[in-house]
mmCIF file of C-alpha atoms in Angstrom:
data_model
loop_
_atom_site.group_PDB
_atom_site.id
_atom_site.type_symbol
_atom_site.label_atom_id
_atom_site.label_comp_id
_atom_site.label_asym_id
_atom_site.label_seq_id
_atom_site.Cartn_x
_atom_site.Cartn_y
_atom_site.Cartn_z
ATOM 1 C CA ARG A 1 62.446 -84.218 27.882
ATOM 2 C CA SER A 2 62.506 -80.440 28.077
ATOM 3 C CA SER A 3 62.166 -78.655 24.761
ATOM 4 C CA LEU A 4 65.330 -76.722 25.725
ATOM 5 C CA ALA A 5 67.129 -79.936 24.768
ATOM 6 C CA HIS A 6 65.426 -80.194 21.378
ATOM 7 C CA ARG A 7 68.219 -78.880 19.149
ATOM 8 C CA HIS A 8 71.280 -80.432 20.763
ATOM 9 C CA LEU A 9 69.698 -83.885 21.128
ATOM 10 C CA LEU A 10 68.624 -84.171 17.505
ATOM 11 C CA LYS A 11 70.069 -87.073 15.542
ATOM 12 C CA GLY A 12 73.154 -85.994 13.644
ATOM 13 C CA GLU A 13 76.047 -87.357 11.663
ATOM 14 C CA GLY A 14 79.346 -88.049 13.378
ATOM 15 C CA HIS A 15 78.068 -88.937 16.852
ATOM 16 C CA GLN A 16 76.158 -91.677 18.591
ATOM 17 C CA SER A 17 72.576 -91.820 19.824
ATOM 18 C CA PRO A 18 71.708 -88.952 22.194
ATOM 19 C CA PHE A 19 70.053 -91.386 24.581
ATOM 20 C CA GLU A 20 72.982 -93.751 25.181
ATOM 21 C CA TYR A 21 73.916 -91.985 28.437
ATOM 22 C CA GLN A 22 71.904 -90.202 31.092
ATOM 23 C CA ALA A 23 72.561 -86.536 31.804
ATOM 24 C CA GLY A 24 75.783 -86.178 33.769
ATOM 25 C CA CYS A 25 77.579 -84.088 36.375
ATOM 26 C CA VAL A 26 80.355 -81.655 35.420
ATOM 27 C CA ARG A 27 82.770 -80.648 38.168
ATOM 28 C CA VAL A 28 84.844 -77.538 37.506
ATOM 29 C CA ILE A 29 87.901 -77.184 39.749
ATOM 30 C CA VAL A 30 89.303 -73.656 39.697
ATOM 31 C CA ALA A 31 92.894 -72.925 40.729
ATOM 32 C CA LYS A 32 93.073 -70.143 43.353
ATOM 33 C CA GLU A 33 94.837 -67.577 41.157
ATOM 34 C CA TRP A 34 92.392 -68.214 38.332
ATOM 35 C CA GLY A 35 89.282 -67.960 40.517
ATOM 36 C CA ALA A 36 90.405 -64.555 41.786
ATOM 37 C CA SER A 37 91.179 -63.211 38.280
ATOM 38 C CA ALA A 38 88.956 -61.581 35.681
ATOM 39 C CA ALA A 39 90.166 -64.083 33.070
ATOM 40 C CA GLY A 40 89.249 -67.079 35.228
ATOM 41 C CA GLN A 41 85.868 -65.660 36.204
ATOM 42 C CA HIS A 42 85.048 -64.827 32.591
ATOM 43 C CA LEU A 43 85.936 -68.395 31.634
ATOM 44 C CA VAL A 44 83.935 -70.066 34.416
ATOM 45 C CA SER A 45 80.856 -67.847 34.082
ATOM 46 C CA CYS A 46 80.668 -68.360 30.305
ATOM 47 C CA LEU A 47 81.255 -72.089 30.752
ATOM 48 C CA VAL A 48 78.414 -72.362 33.299
ATOM 49 C CA ASN A 49 76.187 -70.288 31.007
ATOM 50 C CA LEU A 50 76.886 -72.755 28.190
ATOM 51 C CA LEU A 51 76.752 -75.973 30.209
ATOM 52 C CA CYS A 52 73.487 -75.318 32.018
ATOM 53 C CA ARG A 53 71.806 -74.899 28.635
ATOM 54 C CA GLN A 54 72.832 -78.439 27.609
ATOM 55 C CA VAL A 55 69.676 -79.809 29.220
ATOM 56 C CA GLY A 56 69.541 -83.586 28.852
ATOM 57 C CA ILE A 57 73.337 -83.782 28.613
ATOM 58 C CA VAL A 58 74.279 -81.902 31.795
ATOM 59 C CA GLU A 59 72.230 -82.483 34.930
ATOM 60 C CA ARG A 60 74.430 -80.683 37.464
ATOM 61 C CA VAL A 61 77.468 -78.387 37.471
ATOM 62 C CA GLU A 62 79.724 -78.309 40.539
ATOM 63 C CA ILE A 63 82.152 -75.409 41.039
ATOM 64 C CA ASP A 64 85.061 -76.184 43.367
ATOM 65 C CA SER A 65 86.699 -72.821 43.984
ATOM 66 C CA GLU A 66 87.797 -70.562 46.799
ATOM 67 C CA ILE A 67 85.559 -67.557 47.437
ATOM 68 C CA ALA A 68 86.636 -64.360 45.692
ATOM 69 C CA ALA A 69 85.159 -60.969 44.910
ATOM 70 C CA LEU A 70 83.252 -60.960 41.627
ATOM 71 C CA ARG A 71 85.335 -59.014 39.116
ATOM 72 C CA VAL A 72 83.374 -59.455 35.874
ATOM 73 C CA TRP A 73 80.005 -58.566 34.409
ATOM 74 C CA MET A 74 77.437 -61.344 34.111
ATOM 75 C CA PRO A 75 74.107 -61.311 32.240
ATOM 76 C CA ALA A 76 72.234 -62.550 35.337
ATOM 77 C CA GLY A 77 73.295 -59.519 37.349
ATOM 78 C CA ARG A 78 75.672 -59.076 40.267
ATOM 79 C CA GLN A 79 74.112 -61.231 42.958
ATOM 80 C CA SER A 80 77.001 -62.404 45.153
ATOM 81 C CA ASP A 81 80.675 -63.298 45.294
ATOM 82 C CA PHE A 82 82.371 -65.830 43.040
ATOM 83 C CA PRO A 83 81.602 -68.764 42.745
ATOM 84 C CA ALA A 84 78.221 -68.470 44.510
ATOM 85 C CA CYS A 85 76.999 -66.201 41.715
ATOM 86 C CA MET A 86 77.088 -69.214 39.373
ATOM 87 C CA THR A 87 73.955 -70.630 41.033
ATOM 88 C CA TRP A 88 72.107 -67.411 40.182
ATOM 89 C CA LEU A 89 73.396 -67.547 36.618
ATOM 90 C CA ALA A 90 72.033 -71.065 36.026
ATOM 91 C CA ALA A 91 68.689 -70.286 37.656
ATOM 92 C CA TRP A 92 68.331 -67.194 35.474
ATOM 93 C CA ALA A 93 69.237 -69.130 32.328
ATOM 94 C CA VAL A 94 67.194 -72.350 32.654
ATOM 95 C CA GLY A 95 65.275 -72.223 35.916
ATOM 96 C CA GLU A 96 65.529 -75.486 37.835
ATOM 97 C CA GLN A 97 66.360 -77.707 34.866
ATOM 98 C CA VAL A 98 70.099 -77.802 35.642
ATOM 99 C CA SER A 99 71.496 -77.152 39.115
ATOM 100 C CA VAL A 100 74.794 -75.553 40.103
ATOM 101 C CA LEU A 101 76.462 -76.390 43.415
ATOM 102 C CA THR A 102 79.447 -74.681 45.026
ATOM 103 C CA LYS A 103 79.785 -77.102 47.975
ATOM 104 C CA GLY A 104 78.455 -80.407 49.262
ATOM 105 C CA PHE A 105 79.763 -82.596 46.418
ATOM 106 C CA VAL A 106 78.939 -86.227 47.186
ATOM 107 C CA THR A 107 79.024 -88.158 43.919
ATOM 108 C CA GLN A 108 81.706 -88.980 41.390
ATOM 109 C CA PRO A 109 81.508 -86.525 38.492
ATOM 110 C CA ASP A 110 81.094 -87.698 34.922
ATOM 111 C CA PHE A 111 83.171 -84.840 33.546
ATOM 112 C CA LEU A 112 86.071 -83.064 35.250
ATOM 113 C CA VAL A 113 87.373 -79.662 34.118
ATOM 114 C CA HIS A 114 90.395 -77.898 35.631
ATOM 115 C CA VAL A 115 90.567 -74.132 35.155
ATOM 116 C CA GLY A 116 94.275 -73.470 35.492
ATOM 117 C CA PRO A 117 96.739 -76.141 36.604
ATOM 118 C CA PRO A 118 95.448 -78.927 38.888
ATOM 119 C CA THR A 119 96.624 -78.121 42.414
ATOM 120 C CA HIS A 120 95.397 -80.978 44.611
ATOM 121 C CA ASP A 121 94.134 -84.521 44.580
ATOM 122 C CA VAL A 122 90.964 -84.783 42.547
ATOM 123 C CA PRO A 123 88.267 -87.417 42.209
ATOM 124 C CA LYS A 124 88.125 -89.805 39.333
ATOM 125 C CA SER A 125 85.652 -89.078 36.574
ATOM 126 C CA ARG A 126 83.978 -91.234 33.955
ATOM 127 C CA PHE A 127 85.658 -89.320 31.120
ATOM 128 C CA PRO A 128 89.306 -88.150 31.005
ATOM 129 C CA PRO A 129 89.754 -84.766 32.718
ATOM 130 C CA LEU A 130 90.184 -81.563 30.729
ATOM 131 C CA VAL A 131 92.437 -78.627 31.565
ATOM 132 C CA VAL A 132 91.629 -75.160 30.225
ATOM 133 C CA MET A 133 93.492 -71.843 30.332
ATOM 134 C CA ALA A 134 92.664 -68.532 28.697
ATOM 135 C CA SER A 135 93.805 -64.925 28.952
ATOM 136 C CA GLY A 136 93.625 -62.021 26.544
ATOM 137 C CA TRP A 137 93.075 -63.382 23.043
ATOM 138 C CA ARG A 138 94.558 -66.785 23.935
ATOM 139 C CA ALA A 139 92.853 -70.078 24.776
ATOM 140 C CA TRP A 140 94.216 -73.556 25.447
ATOM 141 C CA VAL A 141 92.364 -76.829 26.097
ATOM 142 C CA GLY A 142 93.919 -80.239 26.600
ATOM 143 C CA SER A 143 94.932 -83.039 28.920
ATOM 144 C CA GLU A 144 96.738 -82.634 32.234
ATOM 145 C CA ALA A 145 99.830 -84.350 30.853
ATOM 146 C CA ASN A 146 100.082 -81.888 27.956
ATOM 147 C CA MET A 147 99.689 -78.759 30.074
ATOM 148 C CA GLN A 148 102.621 -79.484 32.392
ATOM 149 C CA ARG A 149 104.954 -77.266 30.360
ATOM 150 C CA ASP A 150 102.542 -74.332 30.738
ATOM 151 C CA ARG A 151 101.806 -74.556 34.473
ATOM 152 C CA ASP A 152 103.064 -71.004 35.013
ATOM 153 C CA ALA A 153 100.529 -69.364 32.666
ATOM 154 C CA VAL A 154 99.246 -66.163 34.300
ATOM 155 C CA PRO A 155 95.618 -64.978 33.884
ATOM 156 C CA ALA A 156 96.581 -61.322 33.651
ATOM 157 C CA SER A 157 94.072 -59.859 31.168
ATOM 158 C CA SER A 158 90.456 -58.752 31.642
ATOM 159 C CA ASN A 159 89.740 -59.217 27.905
ATOM 160 C CA PRO A 160 86.839 -61.742 27.694
ATOM 161 C CA ILE A 161 87.494 -62.976 24.145
ATOM 162 C CA GLY A 162 90.021 -65.725 24.908
ATOM 163 C CA PRO A 163 88.151 -66.959 28.013
ATOM 164 C CA PHE A 164 84.804 -67.008 26.197
ATOM 165 C CA PHE A 165 86.327 -68.959 23.320
ATOM 166 C CA ALA A 166 87.951 -71.416 25.736
ATOM 167 C CA ALA A 167 84.620 -71.906 27.509
ATOM 168 C CA SER A 168 83.013 -72.682 24.139
ATOM 169 C CA LEU A 169 85.678 -75.271 23.385
ATOM 170 C CA VAL A 170 85.171 -76.993 26.746
ATOM 171 C CA ALA A 171 81.388 -76.971 26.373
ATOM 172 C CA GLY A 172 81.877 -78.547 22.949
ATOM 173 C CA GLU A 173 84.097 -81.240 24.451
ATOM 174 C CA ILE A 174 81.444 -82.075 27.075
ATOM 175 C CA PHE A 175 78.888 -82.364 24.270
ATOM 176 C CA LYS A 176 81.194 -84.573 22.165
ATOM 177 C CA ARG A 177 82.051 -86.847 25.067
ATOM 178 C CA HIS A 178 78.405 -87.315 26.006
ATOM 179 C CA ARG A 179 77.204 -87.923 22.477
ATOM 180 C CA GLY A 180 80.225 -90.025 21.466
ATOM 181 C CA LEU A 181 82.198 -89.584 18.249
ATOM 182 C CA ARG A 182 81.920 -91.680 15.110
ATOM 183 C CA ARG A 183 84.390 -89.354 13.414
ATOM 184 C CA GLY A 184 86.516 -86.397 14.409
ATOM 185 C CA LEU A 185 88.807 -85.919 17.405
ATOM 186 C CA TYR A 186 88.767 -84.816 21.008
ATOM 187 C CA LEU A 187 90.926 -81.853 22.045
ATOM 188 C CA THR A 188 94.078 -82.950 23.876
ATOM 189 C CA ASP A 189 96.669 -80.210 23.232
ATOM 190 C CA ASN A 190 95.016 -77.352 21.386
ATOM 191 C CA GLY A 191 95.917 -73.683 21.743
ATOM 192 C CA TYR A 192 94.641 -70.722 19.741
ATOM 193 C CA SER A 193 95.312 -67.013 19.456
ATOM 194 C CA LEU A 194 92.250 -65.189 18.202
ATOM 195 C CA TRP A 195 94.456 -62.143 17.670
ATOM 196 C CA SER A 196 96.887 -63.750 15.215
ATOM 197 C CA GLY A 197 94.524 -66.477 13.989
ATOM 198 C CA GLU A 198 97.225 -69.062 14.662
ATOM 199 C CA ALA A 199 97.023 -72.401 16.439
ATOM 200 C CA ASP A 200 99.866 -73.715 18.605
ATOM 201 C CA SER A 201 100.015 -76.282 21.375
ATOM 202 C CA ASP A 202 102.528 -74.129 23.303
ATOM 203 C CA TRP A 203 100.790 -71.418 25.332
ATOM 204 C CA ASN A 204 103.875 -69.186 25.314
ATOM 205 C CA ARG A 205 103.958 -69.026 21.512
ATOM 206 C CA LEU A 206 100.365 -67.776 21.290
ATOM 207 C CA GLN A 207 99.964 -64.019 20.782
ATOM 208 C CA GLU A 208 98.012 -62.433 23.624
ATOM 209 C CA GLY A 209 97.055 -59.329 21.620
ATOM 210 C CA PRO A 210 96.064 -55.891 22.927
ATOM 211 C CA PRO A 211 93.642 -55.201 25.775
ATOM 212 C CA LEU A 212 90.025 -54.235 25.092
ATOM 213 C CA ASN A 213 89.223 -52.250 28.236
ATOM 214 C CA GLY A 214 89.010 -48.561 27.459
ATOM 215 C CA ALA A 215 88.616 -49.128 23.723
ATOM 216 C CA THR A 216 86.119 -47.243 21.557
ATOM 217 C CA VAL A 217 83.920 -49.113 19.075
ATOM 218 C CA PRO A 218 82.484 -47.019 16.225
ATOM 219 C CA PRO A 219 78.689 -47.078 15.819
ATOM 220 C CA PHE A 220 77.389 -49.993 13.780
ATOM 221 C CA HIS A 221 74.263 -51.924 12.829
ATOM 222 C CA LEU A 222 73.940 -55.434 14.234
ATOM 223 C CA ILE A 223 71.440 -57.313 12.069
ATOM 224 C CA GLY A 224 70.305 -60.571 13.650
ATOM 225 C CA ALA A 225 70.047 -61.047 17.419
ATOM 226 C CA GLY A 226 70.147 -64.850 17.631
ATOM 227 C CA ALA A 227 73.079 -66.988 18.773
ATOM 228 C CA VAL A 228 75.804 -65.022 16.960
ATOM 229 C CA GLY A 229 74.262 -61.634 17.741
ATOM 230 C CA ASN A 230 73.973 -62.669 21.399
ATOM 231 C CA ALA A 231 77.652 -63.643 21.403
ATOM 232 C CA VAL A 232 78.729 -60.311 19.912
ATOM 233 C CA ALA A 233 76.766 -58.340 22.505
ATOM 234 C CA TYR A 234 78.011 -60.655 25.270
ATOM 235 C CA VAL A 235 81.639 -59.860 24.404
ATOM 236 C CA LEU A 236 80.966 -56.126 24.127
ATOM 237 C CA ALA A 237 79.125 -56.042 27.451
ATOM 238 C CA ALA A 238 81.999 -57.831 29.207
ATOM 239 C CA ALA A 239 84.846 -55.946 27.511
ATOM 240 C CA GLU A 240 84.873 -52.776 29.683
ATOM 241 C CA LEU A 241 84.746 -50.514 26.639
ATOM 242 C CA ARG A 242 85.024 -46.763 26.915
ATOM 243 C CA SER A 243 82.261 -46.160 24.380
ATOM 244 C CA ALA A 244 80.190 -47.894 21.714
ATOM 245 C CA TYR A 245 76.843 -47.550 19.981
ATOM 246 C CA ILE A 246 74.911 -50.473 18.481
ATOM 247 C CA ALA A 247 71.644 -50.463 16.532
ATOM 248 C CA THR A 248 70.206 -53.990 16.656
ATOM 249 C CA ILE A 249 67.574 -55.246 14.216
ATOM 250 C CA ASP A 250 65.651 -58.537 14.449
ATOM 251 C CA ASP A 251 61.939 -59.331 14.390
ATOM 252 C CA ASP A 252 62.349 -62.833 15.864
ATOM 253 C CA ARG A 253 61.352 -63.914 19.381
ATOM 254 C CA TYR A 254 62.909 -66.396 21.778
ATOM 255 C CA ASP A 255 61.304 -69.777 22.252
ATOM 256 C CA ASP A 256 62.369 -72.709 24.379
ATOM 257 C CA THR A 257 64.040 -74.443 21.427
ATOM 258 C CA ASN A 258 66.539 -71.652 20.710
ATOM 259 C CA LEU A 259 67.318 -70.528 24.259
ATOM 260 C CA ASN A 260 70.143 -73.074 24.555
ATOM 261 C CA ARG A 261 72.510 -71.000 22.404
ATOM 262 C CA CYS A 262 71.491 -67.417 23.223
ATOM 263 C CA LEU A 263 73.655 -66.504 26.203
ATOM 264 C CA LEU A 264 72.053 -63.139 26.982
ATOM 265 C CA ALA A 265 68.558 -64.626 27.301
ATOM 266 C CA GLY A 266 67.138 -66.308 30.379
ATOM 267 C CA ILE A 267 64.135 -68.546 30.814
ATOM 268 C CA LYS A 268 61.887 -65.527 31.445
ATOM 269 C CA ASP A 269 62.782 -64.077 28.034
ATOM 270 C CA VAL A 270 60.887 -66.823 26.178
ATOM 271 C CA GLU A 271 58.320 -65.245 23.827
ATOM 272 C CA ASP A 272 60.022 -61.841 24.052
ATOM 273 C CA PHE A 273 61.833 -60.181 21.130
ATOM 274 C CA LYS A 274 65.508 -61.135 20.922
ATOM 275 C CA VAL A 275 66.703 -57.567 20.525
ATOM 276 C CA TYR A 276 65.437 -56.629 23.980
ATOM 277 C CA SER A 277 67.769 -58.974 25.888
ATOM 278 C CA LEU A 278 70.718 -57.525 23.949
ATOM 279 C CA GLU A 279 69.545 -54.011 24.737
ATOM 280 C CA ARG A 280 69.193 -54.886 28.437
ATOM 281 C CA ALA A 281 72.720 -56.328 28.615
ATOM 282 C CA LEU A 282 74.358 -53.432 26.798
ATOM 283 C CA ARG A 283 72.567 -50.754 28.805
ATOM 284 C CA ASP A 284 73.530 -52.584 31.991
ATOM 285 C CA VAL A 285 77.164 -51.651 31.269
ATOM 286 C CA ASN A 286 76.312 -48.170 29.934
ATOM 287 C CA ILE A 287 76.698 -49.007 26.258
ATOM 288 C CA ASP A 288 74.194 -46.939 24.301
ATOM 289 C CA CYS A 289 72.065 -48.844 21.840
ATOM 290 C CA PHE A 290 68.858 -48.916 19.833
ATOM 291 C CA ALA A 291 66.693 -52.041 19.605
ATOM 292 C CA SER A 292 64.347 -52.514 16.660
ATOM 293 C CA PRO A 293 62.056 -55.597 16.784
ATOM 294 C CA ARG A 294 61.436 -55.415 13.020
ATOM 295 C CA THR A 295 62.647 -56.885 9.773
ATOM 296 C CA LEU A 296 65.318 -54.924 7.937
ATOM 297 C CA SER A 297 62.754 -53.709 5.400
ATOM 298 C CA GLU A 298 60.419 -52.557 8.170
ATOM 299 C CA TYR A 299 63.322 -50.820 9.918
ATOM 300 C CA LEU A 300 64.186 -48.866 6.763
ATOM 301 C CA GLY A 301 60.576 -47.748 6.409
ATOM 302 C CA SER A 302 59.905 -46.872 10.064
ATOM 303 C CA ASP A 303 60.408 -43.568 11.869
ATOM 304 C CA ARG A 304 63.186 -45.050 14.059
ATOM 305 C CA THR A 305 62.412 -42.773 16.999
ATOM 306 C CA GLY A 306 65.281 -42.932 19.486
ATOM 307 C CA LEU A 307 68.016 -43.878 17.003
ATOM 308 C CA ARG A 308 71.125 -41.738 17.408
ATOM 309 C CA GLU A 309 71.061 -38.755 15.100
ATOM 310 C CA ASP A 310 74.107 -39.585 12.995
ATOM 311 C CA LEU A 311 72.935 -43.147 12.308
ATOM 312 C CA ALA A 312 69.371 -41.961 11.670
ATOM 313 C CA ARG A 313 70.657 -39.508 9.078
ATOM 314 C CA GLN A 314 72.688 -42.238 7.384
ATOM 315 C CA VAL A 315 69.697 -44.574 7.261
ATOM 316 C CA ASP A 316 67.551 -41.811 5.763
ATOM 317 C CA GLU A 317 70.158 -41.456 3.028
ATOM 318 C CA LEU A 318 70.616 -45.264 2.707
ATOM 319 C CA VAL A 319 74.258 -44.909 3.691
ATOM 320 C CA PHE A 320 75.590 -47.638 5.980
ATOM 321 C CA GLN A 321 79.148 -47.421 7.275
ATOM 322 C CA HIS A 322 79.558 -50.515 9.463
ATOM 323 C CA VAL A 323 77.226 -53.520 9.421
ATOM 324 C CA LEU A 324 77.596 -56.821 11.246
ATOM 325 C CA SER A 325 75.370 -59.476 9.684
ATOM 326 C CA CYS A 326 74.404 -62.242 12.125
ATOM 327 C CA ASP A 327 71.336 -63.437 10.247
ATOM 328 C CA ASP A 328 71.064 -67.101 9.253
ATOM 329 C CA LYS A 329 68.618 -66.712 6.358
ATOM 330 C CA GLY A 330 69.854 -66.380 2.783
ATOM 331 C CA VAL A 331 67.255 -63.820 1.705
ATOM 332 C CA SER A 332 67.971 -61.637 4.741
ATOM 333 C CA ARG A 333 71.678 -61.767 3.991
ATOM 334 C CA GLN A 334 70.983 -60.627 0.444
ATOM 335 C CA HIS A 335 68.969 -57.699 1.826
ATOM 336 C CA VAL A 336 71.928 -56.736 4.027
ATOM 337 C CA GLN A 337 74.328 -57.009 1.111
ATOM 338 C CA GLY A 338 72.001 -54.827 -0.934
ATOM 339 C CA LEU A 339 72.628 -51.939 1.478
ATOM 340 C CA TRP A 340 76.208 -51.729 0.141
ATOM 341 C CA PRO A 341 77.802 -51.074 3.548
ATOM 342 C CA GLU A 342 81.308 -49.601 3.566
ATOM 343 C CA THR A 343 82.320 -52.392 5.960
ATOM 344 C CA LEU A 344 80.297 -55.613 6.050
ATOM 345 C CA MET A 345 81.218 -58.412 8.449
ATOM 346 C CA GLY A 346 79.351 -61.701 8.780
ATOM 347 C CA GLY A 347 79.285 -64.360 11.475
ATOM 348 C CA SER A 348 77.635 -67.771 11.225
ATOM 349 C CA THR A 349 77.640 -71.231 12.789
ATOM 350 C CA LEU A 350 76.907 -74.721 11.506
ATOM 351 C CA ASP A 351 77.130 -77.770 13.767
ATOM 352 C CA LEU A 352 80.396 -77.215 15.717
ATOM 353 C CA ILE A 353 81.829 -74.837 13.107
ATOM 354 C CA ALA A 354 82.049 -71.077 13.654
ATOM 355 C CA ARG A 355 83.027 -68.710 10.877
ATOM 356 C CA THR A 356 83.519 -64.979 10.347
ATOM 357 C CA ASN A 357 84.165 -63.096 7.123
#
């Protein structure tokens, strides 16, 4: 087995043996309105980015969608129209280890995902189909029967936060279904607003929240460029911001056991510093940034050539206004806390739990 599958095929509590089933096929059927929208394309592109990294669980992803102009930014670059660009995305992420097809489907899929309401007869699948919708800060995942009341949901927003979260939920459901549950539940009627922090099964009761496009993000330090740091930069790169400035610090490199959860890194980034893939993505959308492949202590003691003047002056005076800590090591977190930032936010993951403080 590929070492890309190392982490997500480890033995763990709550699920069955990772080798009970062979890697399967995921077919994603995209409703026409959703495939032509920024919300739908954000959702599908993030979902493909996540699924193709589940090597050993997912063998092939099939995208059944009408052709539309690509409306969103993708880390693999702008290669072609939607959905053909998904083949480039998977090849960039994992090479030939997982394939993506946009036509020529000949086998029964193991997993079936509807983006937007199902609109035509669909094949049977080994596992019950999933339906997913997301727009703005909202995301909903569940069964076809439970989404009937929300068939008129409109993907009107270009904000990537709800779609990216929905894609994460679906990727988690594919993982859970493949591995099998000994405890816990599958999602059948689950809606969330990341703006209000509330959960509700009714899409229309979820708060959509304000748009992100045109917003200004104040300069901040992003410490830790692994899975959570990748996700932060991924959202910022896709959000169509007016301006932002990020100084990223991390001395770690990618290897083929951590690539499965770092969505801004492709197979060619293995052995490179993590901060450089974040820098590449942010600069691709004209977000100014500074990448430091050092530890925090080394960063404080270096000359920091190229760092924006106002942040450089603050660092010289050991004054930190805004810090986002995405490091997963206790000692490193203590070092960050020791800077006494005016605003300190932390993000972390454990198993299928995500948390921010």
